[in-house]
Amino acid sequence: MSLVLAVSPHLDDAVLSAGGRLFELAAEGAEVIVFTLLAGIPEPPFSLLADLFHEEWGLEGNPVAERRAEDGDALKLLGSRPVHGSDLDVIYRTGPDGLWMVDMDGPSAAYETDDEPGLREHLAGSVARVVAELGPDLILTCAAVGEHIDHRRTRDAVLTAAGDRVPVRCWEDLPYAHRSADPPILPDGAVLGPPVAERATDEGWSAKYAAIECYRSQHSMLWPSGEDFRPSFDAHATAQARSLGLTGRAELFWPVLPGGR
Ligand code: ZN
């Protein structure tokens, strides 16, 4: 039996972007594990922005622990299981100047200049430990479409940890890719190969939607006007399938071609 490791920046990204594929892989008999890299439990005090987010999420007490529980419920529906990392989401990190990376007045200078010394190596080490322990045959992670700092950090950590030892495919970050198209450039000369559209069955697609429902706390941030997420996901998945000559609904993945090849 093959083992597929999905490395997700936050507690919801893998399901939003690749939930259909995760379901199909498990249905085909693969063992599927979703490692959320930035799922560490933060210690108070929090920034005013993080406090505001917690209020928005409706999560008091230990918000990340509650989000981990949402993730467990979601992944169960897809036939995969969670592993939660101990590194922190950018909203809980401080830069070398001691300021929050992002707060009420926006990103800090360190955020703007990508100044988090040692973090890239540290995160690559976190991913490498999970890879060494599980020995995956394939790694799925985000392409960082939309350029979220944590998505770039996660993707780069995976590329460093996987090297040319384990094949990596990058998913199209959703719902960000509903608005912006091309994935950012990869580090260290690695490039993305031509995209592959992975079709989801009706069962897989329903399971993805049911799993997205589990991330209740995040819905008001992802869809601030309270709209139903299904029509935009349906339209995008149908268009992506059609663009590669398929019918039905598909999620898009780019194989990573390591640098120097
Ligand atoms: Zn994310």
PDB file of N, CA and C in Angstrom, residues 103-174:
ATOM      1  N   ASP A 103      -0.224  42.640  12.540  1.00  0.00           N
ATOM      2  CA  ASP A 103      -1.130  43.082  13.609  1.00  0.00           C
ATOM      3  C   ASP A 103      -2.178  44.009  12.995  1.00  0.00           C
ATOM      4  N   MET A 104      -2.871  44.763  13.860  1.00  0.00           N
ATOM      5  CA  MET A 104      -3.989  45.573  13.379  1.00  0.00           C
ATOM      6  C   MET A 104      -3.579  46.561  12.288  1.00  0.00           C
ATOM      7  N   ASP A 105      -2.350  47.065  12.375  1.00  0.00           N
ATOM      8  CA  ASP A 105      -1.920  48.052  11.377  1.00  0.00           C
ATOM      9  C   ASP A 105      -1.247  47.386  10.177  1.00  0.00           C
ATOM     10  N   GLY A 106      -1.424  46.085  10.030  1.00  0.00           N
ATOM     11  CA  GLY A 106      -0.930  45.411   8.827  1.00  0.00           C
ATOM     12  C   GLY A 106       0.366  44.665   9.088  1.00  0.00           C
ATOM     13  N   PRO A 107       1.035  44.247   7.995  1.00  0.00           N
ATOM     14  CA  PRO A 107       2.273  43.481   8.124  1.00  0.00           C
ATOM     15  C   PRO A 107       3.403  44.346   8.683  1.00  0.00           C
ATOM     16  N   SER A 108       4.281  43.744   9.450  1.00  0.00           N
ATOM     17  CA  SER A 108       5.435  44.459  10.004  1.00  0.00           C
ATOM     18  C   SER A 108       6.514  44.600   8.935  1.00  0.00           C
ATOM     19  N   ALA A 109       7.574  45.360   9.278  1.00  0.00           N
ATOM     20  CA  ALA A 109       8.704  45.503   8.352  1.00  0.00           C
ATOM     21  C   ALA A 109       9.338  44.134   8.099  1.00  0.00           C
ATOM     22  N   ALA A 110       9.430  43.313   9.152  1.00  0.00           N
ATOM     23  CA  ALA A 110      10.033  41.976   8.994  1.00  0.00           C
ATOM     24  C   ALA A 110       9.203  41.118   8.046  1.00  0.00           C
ATOM     25  N   TYR A 111       7.884  41.242   8.133  1.00  0.00           N
ATOM     26  CA  TYR A 111       6.995  40.503   7.230  1.00  0.00           C
ATOM     27  C   TYR A 111       7.257  40.942   5.792  1.00  0.00           C
ATOM     28  N   GLU A 112       7.306  42.273   5.614  1.00  0.00           N
ATOM     29  CA  GLU A 112       7.475  42.818   4.257  1.00  0.00           C
ATOM     30  C   GLU A 112       8.796  42.379   3.632  1.00  0.00           C
ATOM     31  N   THR A 113       9.830  42.227   4.459  1.00  0.00           N
ATOM     32  CA  THR A 113      11.147  41.869   3.910  1.00  0.00           C
ATOM     33  C   THR A 113      11.450  40.380   4.082  1.00  0.00           C
ATOM     34  N   ASP A 114      10.455  39.611   4.535  1.00  0.00           N
ATOM     35  CA  ASP A 114      10.625  38.153   4.670  1.00  0.00           C
ATOM     36  C   ASP A 114      11.696  37.822   5.704  1.00  0.00           C
ATOM     37  N   ASP A 115      11.830  38.676   6.743  1.00  0.00           N
ATOM     38  CA  ASP A 115      12.948  38.559   7.669  1.00  0.00           C
ATOM     39  C   ASP A 115      12.569  37.709   8.881  1.00  0.00           C
ATOM     40  N   GLU A 116      12.671  36.384   8.719  1.00  0.00           N
ATOM     41  CA  GLU A 116      12.459  35.465   9.844  1.00  0.00           C
ATOM     42  C   GLU A 116      13.664  34.527   9.878  1.00  0.00           C
ATOM     43  N   PRO A 117      14.765  35.002  10.465  1.00  0.00           N
ATOM     44  CA  PRO A 117      16.035  34.268  10.382  1.00  0.00           C
ATOM     45  C   PRO A 117      15.916  32.831  10.894  1.00  0.00           C
ATOM     46  N   GLY A 118      16.427  31.919  10.094  1.00  0.00           N
ATOM     47  CA  GLY A 118      16.467  30.522  10.523  1.00  0.00           C
ATOM     48  C   GLY A 118      15.159  29.769  10.367  1.00  0.00           C
ATOM     49  N   LEU A 119      14.081  30.490  10.070  1.00  0.00           N
ATOM     50  CA  LEU A 119      12.777  29.808  10.042  1.00  0.00           C
ATOM     51  C   LEU A 119      12.690  28.794   8.906  1.00  0.00           C
ATOM     52  N   ARG A 120      13.246  29.161   7.763  1.00  0.00           N
ATOM     53  CA  ARG A 120      13.161  28.256   6.620  1.00  0.00           C
ATOM     54  C   ARG A 120      13.813  26.908   6.947  1.00  0.00           C
ATOM     55  N   GLU A 121      15.011  26.958   7.538  1.00  0.00           N
ATOM     56  CA  GLU A 121      15.716  25.727   7.892  1.00  0.00           C
ATOM     57  C   GLU A 121      14.948  24.964   8.978  1.00  0.00           C
ATOM     58  N   HIS A 122      14.416  25.734   9.934  1.00  0.00           N
ATOM     59  CA  HIS A 122      13.683  25.108  11.034  1.00  0.00           C
ATOM     60  C   HIS A 122      12.458  24.342  10.508  1.00  0.00           C
ATOM     61  N   LEU A 123      11.688  25.002   9.624  1.00  0.00           N
ATOM     62  CA  LEU A 123      10.478  24.365   9.091  1.00  0.00           C
ATOM     63  C   LEU A 123      10.840  23.171   8.205  1.00  0.00           C
ATOM     64  N   ALA A 124      11.931  23.315   7.440  1.00  0.00           N
ATOM     65  CA  ALA A 124      12.373  22.182   6.615  1.00  0.00           C
ATOM     66  C   ALA A 124      12.718  20.998   7.507  1.00  0.00           C
ATOM     67  N   GLY A 125      13.304  21.284   8.676  1.00  0.00           N
ATOM     68  CA  GLY A 125      13.625  20.218   9.637  1.00  0.00           C
ATOM     69  C   GLY A 125      12.362  19.555  10.170  1.00  0.00           C
ATOM     70  N   SER A 126      11.338  20.371  10.442  1.00  0.00           N
ATOM     71  CA  SER A 126      10.069  19.815  10.939  1.00  0.00           C
ATOM     72  C   SER A 126       9.456  18.871   9.907  1.00  0.00           C
ATOM     73  N   VAL A 127       9.470  19.294   8.643  1.00  0.00           N
ATOM     74  CA  VAL A 127       8.907  18.437   7.589  1.00  0.00           C
ATOM     75  C   VAL A 127       9.784  17.197   7.407  1.00  0.00           C
ATOM     76  N   ALA A 128      11.096  17.394   7.443  1.00  0.00           N
ATOM     77  CA  ALA A 128      12.016  16.263   7.216  1.00  0.00           C
ATOM     78  C   ALA A 128      11.812  15.167   8.265  1.00  0.00           C
ATOM     79  N   ARG A 129      11.534  15.554   9.509  1.00  0.00           N
ATOM     80  CA  ARG A 129      11.316  14.544  10.555  1.00  0.00           C
ATOM     81  C   ARG A 129      10.077  13.702  10.250  1.00  0.00           C
ATOM     82  N   VAL A 130       9.012  14.365   9.792  1.00  0.00           N
ATOM     83  CA  VAL A 130       7.780  13.634   9.466  1.00  0.00           C
ATOM     84  C   VAL A 130       8.018  12.724   8.252  1.00  0.00           C
ATOM     85  N   VAL A 131       8.738  13.241   7.271  1.00  0.00           N
ATOM     86  CA  VAL A 131       9.035  12.442   6.073  1.00  0.00           C
ATOM     87  C   VAL A 131       9.868  11.219   6.450  1.00  0.00           C
ATOM     88  N   ALA A 132      10.857  11.427   7.320  1.00  0.00           N
ATOM     89  CA  ALA A 132      11.720  10.311   7.723  1.00  0.00           C
ATOM     90  C   ALA A 132      10.917   9.259   8.490  1.00  0.00           C
ATOM     91  N   GLU A 133       9.988   9.725   9.305  1.00  0.00           N
ATOM     92  CA  GLU A 133       9.205   8.799  10.127  1.00  0.00           C
ATOM     93  C   GLU A 133       8.210   7.998   9.287  1.00  0.00           C
ATOM     94  N   LEU A 134       7.566   8.675   8.320  1.00  0.00           N
ATOM     95  CA  LEU A 134       6.482   8.029   7.581  1.00  0.00           C
ATOM     96  C   LEU A 134       6.941   7.378   6.283  1.00  0.00           C
ATOM     97  N   GLY A 135       8.004   7.911   5.669  1.00  0.00           N
ATOM     98  CA  GLY A 135       8.483   7.354   4.406  1.00  0.00           C
ATOM     99  C   GLY A 135       7.452   7.396   3.294  1.00  0.00           C
ATOM    100  N   PRO A 136       6.902   8.568   2.988  1.00  0.00           N
ATOM    101  CA  PRO A 136       5.858   8.647   1.960  1.00  0.00           C
ATOM    102  C   PRO A 136       6.387   8.311   0.563  1.00  0.00           C
ATOM    103  N   ASP A 137       5.472   7.786  -0.279  1.00  0.00           N
ATOM    104  CA  ASP A 137       5.802   7.535  -1.683  1.00  0.00           C
ATOM    105  C   ASP A 137       5.568   8.782  -2.529  1.00  0.00           C
ATOM    106  N   LEU A 138       4.734   9.679  -2.012  1.00  0.00           N
ATOM    107  CA  LEU A 138       4.383  10.905  -2.729  1.00  0.00           C
ATOM    108  C   LEU A 138       4.048  11.976  -1.691  1.00  0.00           C
ATOM    109  N   ILE A 139       4.474  13.211  -1.978  1.00  0.00           N
ATOM    110  CA  ILE A 139       4.104  14.328  -1.099  1.00  0.00           C
ATOM    111  C   ILE A 139       3.295  15.333  -1.913  1.00  0.00           C
ATOM    112  N   LEU A 140       2.175  15.734  -1.353  1.00  0.00           N
ATOM    113  CA  LEU A 140       1.376  16.816  -1.933  1.00  0.00           C
ATOM    114  C   LEU A 140       1.536  18.031  -1.022  1.00  0.00           C
ATOM    115  N   THR A 141       1.693  19.216  -1.622  1.00  0.00           N
ATOM    116  CA  THR A 141       1.699  20.438  -0.810  1.00  0.00           C
ATOM    117  C   THR A 141       1.215  21.594  -1.663  1.00  0.00           C
ATOM    118  N   CYS A 142       1.192  22.774  -1.079  1.00  0.00           N
ATOM    119  CA  CYS A 142       0.635  23.923  -1.795  1.00  0.00           C
ATOM    120  C   CYS A 142       1.651  24.517  -2.761  1.00  0.00           C
ATOM    121  N   ALA A 143       1.141  25.155  -3.810  1.00  0.00           N
ATOM    122  CA  ALA A 143       1.995  25.886  -4.748  1.00  0.00           C
ATOM    123  C   ALA A 143       2.201  27.323  -4.284  1.00  0.00           C
ATOM    124  N   ALA A 144       1.413  27.743  -3.297  1.00  0.00           N
ATOM    125  CA  ALA A 144       1.451  29.127  -2.781  1.00  0.00           C
ATOM    126  C   ALA A 144       0.865  30.135  -3.771  1.00  0.00           C
ATOM    127  N   VAL A 145      -0.128  29.699  -4.530  1.00  0.00           N
ATOM    128  CA  VAL A 145      -0.882  30.654  -5.348  1.00  0.00           C
ATOM    129  C   VAL A 145      -1.561  31.621  -4.379  1.00  0.00           C
ATOM    130  N   GLY A 146      -1.419  32.919  -4.646  1.00  0.00           N
ATOM    131  CA  GLY A 146      -1.951  33.926  -3.730  1.00  0.00           C
ATOM    132  C   GLY A 146      -0.862  34.503  -2.838  1.00  0.00           C
ATOM    133  N   GLU A 147       0.317  33.823  -2.809  1.00  0.00           N
ATOM    134  CA  GLU A 147       1.525  34.346  -2.151  1.00  0.00           C
ATOM    135  C   GLU A 147       1.418  34.525  -0.643  1.00  0.00           C
ATOM    136  N   HIS A 148       0.509  33.820   0.031  1.00  0.00           N
ATOM    137  CA  HIS A 148       0.470  33.918   1.496  1.00  0.00           C
ATOM    138  C   HIS A 148       1.836  33.482   2.055  1.00  0.00           C
ATOM    139  N   ILE A 149       2.358  34.256   2.989  1.00  0.00           N
ATOM    140  CA  ILE A 149       3.714  33.994   3.506  1.00  0.00           C
ATOM    141  C   ILE A 149       3.834  32.564   4.059  1.00  0.00           C
ATOM    142  N   ASP A 150       2.813  32.089   4.776  1.00  0.00           N
ATOM    143  CA  ASP A 150       2.877  30.751   5.367  1.00  0.00           C
ATOM    144  C   ASP A 150       2.797  29.659   4.299  1.00  0.00           C
ATOM    145  N   HIS A 151       2.100  29.944   3.223  1.00  0.00           N
ATOM    146  CA  HIS A 151       2.011  28.962   2.138  1.00  0.00           C
ATOM    147  C   HIS A 151       3.369  28.854   1.438  1.00  0.00           C
ATOM    148  N   ARG A 152       4.035  29.986   1.220  1.00  0.00           N
ATOM    149  CA  ARG A 152       5.376  29.941   0.624  1.00  0.00           C
ATOM    150  C   ARG A 152       6.338  29.202   1.542  1.00  0.00           C
ATOM    151  N   ARG A 153       6.263  29.507   2.836  1.00  0.00           N
ATOM    152  CA  ARG A 153       7.182  28.877   3.798  1.00  0.00           C
ATOM    153  C   ARG A 153       6.975  27.359   3.821  1.00  0.00           C
ATOM    154  N   THR A 154       5.716  26.943   3.772  1.00  0.00           N
ATOM    155  CA  THR A 154       5.413  25.500   3.807  1.00  0.00           C
ATOM    156  C   THR A 154       5.922  24.820   2.546  1.00  0.00           C
ATOM    157  N   ARG A 155       5.593  25.389   1.404  1.00  0.00           N
ATOM    158  CA  ARG A 155       6.047  24.806   0.130  1.00  0.00           C
ATOM    159  C   ARG A 155       7.574  24.700   0.103  1.00  0.00           C
ATOM    160  N   ASP A 156       8.261  25.763   0.511  1.00  0.00           N
ATOM    161  CA  ASP A 156       9.725  25.753   0.453  1.00  0.00           C
ATOM    162  C   ASP A 156      10.307  24.735   1.432  1.00  0.00           C
ATOM    163  N   ALA A 157       9.662  24.603   2.596  1.00  0.00           N
ATOM    164  CA  ALA A 157      10.121  23.606   3.580  1.00  0.00           C
ATOM    165  C   ALA A 157       9.984  22.199   3.002  1.00  0.00           C
ATOM    166  N   VAL A 158       8.877  21.945   2.303  1.00  0.00           N
ATOM    167  CA  VAL A 158       8.664  20.628   1.700  1.00  0.00           C
ATOM    168  C   VAL A 158       9.703  20.358   0.618  1.00  0.00           C
ATOM    169  N   LEU A 159       9.960  21.358  -0.226  1.00  0.00           N
ATOM    170  CA  LEU A 159      10.923  21.148  -1.315  1.00  0.00           C
ATOM    171  C   LEU A 159      12.300  20.839  -0.755  1.00  0.00           C
ATOM    172  N   THR A 160      12.680  21.538   0.314  1.00  0.00           N
ATOM    173  CA  THR A 160      13.983  21.277   0.930  1.00  0.00           C
ATOM    174  C   THR A 160      14.009  19.881   1.549  1.00  0.00           C
ATOM    175  N   ALA A 161      12.933  19.533   2.261  1.00  0.00           N
ATOM    176  CA  ALA A 161      12.907  18.235   2.965  1.00  0.00           C
ATOM    177  C   ALA A 161      12.832  17.064   1.990  1.00  0.00           C
ATOM    178  N   ALA A 162      12.103  17.244   0.894  1.00  0.00           N
ATOM    179  CA  ALA A 162      11.916  16.132  -0.051  1.00  0.00           C
ATOM    180  C   ALA A 162      13.138  15.953  -0.951  1.00  0.00           C
ATOM    181  N   GLY A 163      13.822  17.056  -1.256  1.00  0.00           N
ATOM    182  CA  GLY A 163      14.953  16.985  -2.184  1.00  0.00           C
ATOM    183  C   GLY A 163      14.534  16.283  -3.456  1.00  0.00           C
ATOM    184  N   ASP A 164      15.402  15.435  -3.978  1.00  0.00           N
ATOM    185  CA  ASP A 164      14.962  14.649  -5.137  1.00  0.00           C
ATOM    186  C   ASP A 164      14.687  13.211  -4.717  1.00  0.00           C
ATOM    187  N   ARG A 165      14.439  13.016  -3.404  1.00  0.00           N
ATOM    188  CA  ARG A 165      14.195  11.660  -2.891  1.00  0.00           C
ATOM    189  C   ARG A 165      12.734  11.232  -2.984  1.00  0.00           C
ATOM    190  N   VAL A 166      11.822  12.211  -2.788  1.00  0.00           N
ATOM    191  CA  VAL A 166      10.390  11.881  -2.815  1.00  0.00           C
ATOM    192  C   VAL A 166       9.714  12.808  -3.829  1.00  0.00           C
ATOM    193  N   PRO A 167       8.894  12.241  -4.740  1.00  0.00           N
ATOM    194  CA  PRO A 167       8.203  13.107  -5.693  1.00  0.00           C
ATOM    195  C   PRO A 167       7.222  14.049  -4.978  1.00  0.00           C
ATOM    196  N   VAL A 168       7.165  15.290  -5.458  1.00  0.00           N
ATOM    197  CA  VAL A 168       6.282  16.295  -4.858  1.00  0.00           C
ATOM    198  C   VAL A 168       5.359  16.841  -5.938  1.00  0.00           C
ATOM    199  N   ARG A 169       4.099  16.963  -5.575  1.00  0.00           N
ATOM    200  CA  ARG A 169       3.141  17.651  -6.444  1.00  0.00           C
ATOM    201  C   ARG A 169       2.544  18.804  -5.665  1.00  0.00           C
ATOM    202  N   CYS A 170       2.465  19.965  -6.307  1.00  0.00           N
ATOM    203  CA  CYS A 170       1.911  21.152  -5.641  1.00  0.00           C
ATOM    204  C   CYS A 170       0.480  21.379  -6.085  1.00  0.00           C
ATOM    205  N   TRP A 171      -0.405  21.559  -5.101  1.00  0.00           N
ATOM    206  CA  TRP A 171      -1.793  21.844  -5.450  1.00  0.00           C
ATOM    207  C   TRP A 171      -1.991  23.337  -5.655  1.00  0.00           C
ATOM    208  N   GLU A 172      -3.072  23.620  -6.370  1.00  0.00           N
ATOM    209  CA  GLU A 172      -3.499  24.996  -6.591  1.00  0.00           C
ATOM    210  C   GLU A 172      -4.230  25.455  -5.317  1.00  0.00           C
ATOM    211  N   ASP A 173      -3.745  26.502  -4.686  1.00  0.00           N
ATOM    212  CA  ASP A 173      -4.314  26.950  -3.412  1.00  0.00           C
ATOM    213  C   ASP A 173      -5.705  27.529  -3.618  1.00  0.00           C
ATOM    214  N   LEU A 174      -6.668  26.920  -2.965  1.00  0.00           N
ATOM    215  CA  LEU A 174      -8.054  27.397  -3.060  1.00  0.00           C
ATOM    216  C   LEU A 174      -8.506  27.884  -1.684  1.00  0.00           C
TER     217      LEU A 174
END
